[in-house]
XYZ file of C-alpha atoms in Angstrom:
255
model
C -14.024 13.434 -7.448
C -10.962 14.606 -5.886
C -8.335 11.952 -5.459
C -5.031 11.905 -3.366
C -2.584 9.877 -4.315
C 0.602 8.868 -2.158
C 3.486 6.449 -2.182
C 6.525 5.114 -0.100
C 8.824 5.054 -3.003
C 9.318 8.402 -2.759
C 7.684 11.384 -4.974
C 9.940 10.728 -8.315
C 9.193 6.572 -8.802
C 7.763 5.194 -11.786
C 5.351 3.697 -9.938
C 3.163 6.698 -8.549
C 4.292 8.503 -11.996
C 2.170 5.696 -13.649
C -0.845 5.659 -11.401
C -0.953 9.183 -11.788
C -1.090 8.855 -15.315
C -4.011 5.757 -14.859
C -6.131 7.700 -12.515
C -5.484 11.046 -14.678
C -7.537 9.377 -17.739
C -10.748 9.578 -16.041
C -12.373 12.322 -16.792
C -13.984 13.468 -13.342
C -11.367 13.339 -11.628
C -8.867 15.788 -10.261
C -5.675 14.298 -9.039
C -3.426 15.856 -6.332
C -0.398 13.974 -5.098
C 1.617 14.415 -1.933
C 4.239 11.719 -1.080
C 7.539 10.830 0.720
C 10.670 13.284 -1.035
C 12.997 10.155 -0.317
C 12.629 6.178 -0.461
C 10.310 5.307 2.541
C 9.917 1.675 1.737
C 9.186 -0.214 5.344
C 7.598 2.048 7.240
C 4.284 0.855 7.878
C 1.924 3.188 9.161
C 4.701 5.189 11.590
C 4.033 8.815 11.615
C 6.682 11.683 12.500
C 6.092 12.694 16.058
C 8.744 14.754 17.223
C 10.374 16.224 14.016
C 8.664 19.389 12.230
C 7.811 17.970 8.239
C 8.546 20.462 5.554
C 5.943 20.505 1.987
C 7.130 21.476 -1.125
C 4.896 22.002 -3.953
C 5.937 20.355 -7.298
C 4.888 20.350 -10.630
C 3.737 16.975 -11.370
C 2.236 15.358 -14.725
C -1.482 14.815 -14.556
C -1.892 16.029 -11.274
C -3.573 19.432 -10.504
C -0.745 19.205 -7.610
C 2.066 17.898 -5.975
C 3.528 18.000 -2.454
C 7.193 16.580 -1.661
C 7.385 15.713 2.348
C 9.901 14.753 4.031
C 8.362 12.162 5.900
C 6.366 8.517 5.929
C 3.793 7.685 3.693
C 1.050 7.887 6.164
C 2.030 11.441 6.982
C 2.272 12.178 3.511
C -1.617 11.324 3.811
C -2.397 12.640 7.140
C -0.746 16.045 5.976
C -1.741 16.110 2.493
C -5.480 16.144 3.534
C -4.619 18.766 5.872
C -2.926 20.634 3.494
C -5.408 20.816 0.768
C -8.216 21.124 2.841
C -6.289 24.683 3.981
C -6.430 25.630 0.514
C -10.660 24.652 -0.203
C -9.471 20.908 -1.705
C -11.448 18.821 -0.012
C -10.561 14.986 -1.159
C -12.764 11.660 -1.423
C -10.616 9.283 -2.198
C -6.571 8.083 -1.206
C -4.785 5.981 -3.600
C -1.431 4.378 -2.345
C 0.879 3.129 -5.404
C 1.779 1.737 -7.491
C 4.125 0.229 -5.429
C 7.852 -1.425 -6.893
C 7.291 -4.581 -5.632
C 4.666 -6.805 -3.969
C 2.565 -6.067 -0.427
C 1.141 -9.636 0.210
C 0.243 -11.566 2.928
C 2.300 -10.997 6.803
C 4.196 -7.989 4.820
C 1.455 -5.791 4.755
C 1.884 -5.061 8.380
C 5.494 -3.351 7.616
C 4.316 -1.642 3.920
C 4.370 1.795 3.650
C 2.340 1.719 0.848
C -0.496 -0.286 2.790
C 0.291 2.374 5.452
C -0.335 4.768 3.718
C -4.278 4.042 2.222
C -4.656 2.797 5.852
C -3.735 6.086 7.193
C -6.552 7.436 4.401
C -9.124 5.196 5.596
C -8.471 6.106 9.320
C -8.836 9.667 7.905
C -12.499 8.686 6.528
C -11.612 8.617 3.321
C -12.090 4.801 0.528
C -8.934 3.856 -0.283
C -6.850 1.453 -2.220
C -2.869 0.532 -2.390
C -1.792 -0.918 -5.653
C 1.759 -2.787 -6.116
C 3.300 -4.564 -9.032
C 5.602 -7.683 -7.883
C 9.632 -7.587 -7.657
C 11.225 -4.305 -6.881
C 12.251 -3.039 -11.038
C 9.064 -4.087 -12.368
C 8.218 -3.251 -16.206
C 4.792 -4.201 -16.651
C 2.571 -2.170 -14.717
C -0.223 -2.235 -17.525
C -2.368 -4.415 -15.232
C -2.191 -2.515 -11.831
C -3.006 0.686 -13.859
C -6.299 -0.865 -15.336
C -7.471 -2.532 -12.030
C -6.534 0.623 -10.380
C -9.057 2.763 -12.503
C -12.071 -0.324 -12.288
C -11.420 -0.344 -8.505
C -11.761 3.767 -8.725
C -14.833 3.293 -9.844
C -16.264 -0.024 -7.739
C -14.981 2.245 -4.401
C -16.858 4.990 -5.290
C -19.865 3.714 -5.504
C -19.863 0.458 -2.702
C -17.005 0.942 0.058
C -16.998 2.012 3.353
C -13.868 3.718 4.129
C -12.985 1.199 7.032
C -12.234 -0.789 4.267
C -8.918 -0.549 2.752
C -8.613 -2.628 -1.403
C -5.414 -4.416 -1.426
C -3.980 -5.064 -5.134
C -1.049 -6.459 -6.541
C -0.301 -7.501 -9.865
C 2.512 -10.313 -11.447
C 5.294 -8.657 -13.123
C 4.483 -9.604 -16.459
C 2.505 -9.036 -19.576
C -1.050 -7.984 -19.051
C -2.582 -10.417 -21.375
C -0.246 -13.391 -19.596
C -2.023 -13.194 -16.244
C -4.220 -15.402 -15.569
C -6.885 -13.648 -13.972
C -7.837 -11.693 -11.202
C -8.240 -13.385 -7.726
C -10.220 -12.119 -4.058
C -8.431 -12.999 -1.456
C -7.235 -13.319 2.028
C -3.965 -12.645 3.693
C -1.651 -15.224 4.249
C 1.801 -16.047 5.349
C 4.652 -14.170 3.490
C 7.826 -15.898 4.310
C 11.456 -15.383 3.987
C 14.770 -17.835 3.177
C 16.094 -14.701 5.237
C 19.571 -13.571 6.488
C 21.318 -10.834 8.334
C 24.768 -9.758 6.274
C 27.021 -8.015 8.751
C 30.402 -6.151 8.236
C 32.645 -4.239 10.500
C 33.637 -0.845 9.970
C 35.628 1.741 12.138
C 35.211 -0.740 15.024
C 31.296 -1.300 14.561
C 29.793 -4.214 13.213
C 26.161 -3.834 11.173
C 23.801 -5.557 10.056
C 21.596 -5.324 7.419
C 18.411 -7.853 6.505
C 18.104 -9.405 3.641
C 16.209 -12.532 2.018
C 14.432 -14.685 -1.031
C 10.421 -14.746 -0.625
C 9.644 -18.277 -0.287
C 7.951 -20.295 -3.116
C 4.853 -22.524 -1.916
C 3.732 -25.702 -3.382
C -0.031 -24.810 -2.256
C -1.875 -24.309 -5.152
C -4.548 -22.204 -2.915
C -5.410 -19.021 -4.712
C -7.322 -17.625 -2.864
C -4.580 -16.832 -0.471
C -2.979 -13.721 -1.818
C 0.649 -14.669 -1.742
C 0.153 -17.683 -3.865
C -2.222 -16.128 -6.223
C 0.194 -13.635 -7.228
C 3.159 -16.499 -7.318
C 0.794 -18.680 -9.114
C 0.242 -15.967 -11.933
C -3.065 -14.234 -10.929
C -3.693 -10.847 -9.740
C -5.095 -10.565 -6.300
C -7.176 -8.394 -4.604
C -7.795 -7.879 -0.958
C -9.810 -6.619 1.368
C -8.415 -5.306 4.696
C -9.505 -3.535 7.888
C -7.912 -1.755 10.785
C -9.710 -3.551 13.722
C -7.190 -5.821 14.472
C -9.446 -7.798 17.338
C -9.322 -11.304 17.049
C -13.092 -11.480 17.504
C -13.618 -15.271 17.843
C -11.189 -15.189 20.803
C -13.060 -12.647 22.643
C -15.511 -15.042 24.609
C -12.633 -17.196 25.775
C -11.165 -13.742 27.441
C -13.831 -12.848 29.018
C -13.917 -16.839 30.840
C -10.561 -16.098 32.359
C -12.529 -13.613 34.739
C -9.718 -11.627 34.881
C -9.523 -8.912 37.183
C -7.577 -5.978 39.709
């Protein structure tokens, strides 16, 4: 199995270094990476359009090899596939990760990282995006291991329309509680815009504390993770709000 893994913290975190390392222990695997050359954190699943991207190949620990681009995350994937297939690599399977801080609930609409193993299963290929909560994490012992069982569980059940969401509490493997399915919920912000002015221009840049919910409802991924659990989650592309499709269609709209 030929796996491709990318990132949005750009090509030298500790994050994709350690999923490298995770995915590298399994023996039937070859691992080729290709991700963002700078810090790409936000970009969801934008693509560049109108700029040319250059590739440069890298030597890269446990990975057969590695492409620096100097673009998003999702055309890290879109290229990377493109690239390797040019040279007879033909991959199965995108890995996004491990990301420096959480991708839960409303925020995986703007994650690169989710972007990115979206872009992977819009390419056809099972994928999964792995992320370890708060943005300097130390523990990423968990979101290695779940990483290498969801390898295997993808393999051999998923569609690719299908992308595995996981994220994993900043803390000691053996503290968390467990591992939790679950749904998307609400990721909210005590959030603020600082602003200074500068040579006559004010700007602004965003800024906020995640807010922490009473619920108790783990099987909502934002909680789970706050609540101590690792979560993992399911998530599609087709973004049609299905049970709202009948009502539409009683509007009898028309031209």
């Amino acid at each position: 199995m030929r796996v491709l893994i990318a990132n949005d913290d750009g090509i030298f975190s500790t994050g994709i270094a350690k999923l490298t390392e995770a995915l590298g222990t399994i023996e039937e695997t070859e691992i080729y990476v290709c991700a963002p050359r700078t810090q790409q954190s936000g970009k969801s699943h934008s693509i560049s359009m109108s700029k040319p991207m250059e590739v440069t190949e890298l030597a890269f620990s446990n990975a057969k090899l590695a492409l620096s681009v100097n673009g998003t995350p999702a055309d890290c994937v879109m290229l990377g596939l493109r690239y390797l297939q040019a040279k007879g690599i033909d991959i199965d399977m995108v890995f996004s990760g491990i990301n420096e801080g959480s991708n839960l609930g409303t925020d995986t609409i703007y994650s690169g990282t989710v972007g990115a193993a979206m872009e992977g299963a819009l390419c056809g290929k099972p994928s999964v995006a792995v992320s370890v909560e708060t943005h300097s994490p130390t523990h990423f012992e968990a979101a290695q291991e779940l990483a290498v069982q969801a390898y295997y569980r993808v393999k051999e059940m998923m569609d690719p329309m299908t992308v595995i969401n996981i994220n994993t509490p900043d803390i000691p493997k053996e503290e968390i509680k467990g591992v939790k399915v679950t749904r998307v919920g609400r990721r909210e912000y005590d959030a603020w815009f600082d602003s200074e002015l500068s040579g006559g221009v004010r700007r602004y840049r965003y800024g906020g504390d995640p807010v922490v919910y009473k619920s108790k409802n783990t099987d909502i991924d934002v909680i789970a993770v706050q609540e101590g659990y690792a979560s993992v989650t399911p998530l599609m592309f087709d973004l049609t709000a299905h049970d709202k499709l009948e009502e539409i269609r009683r509007w009898k709209l028309d031209v």
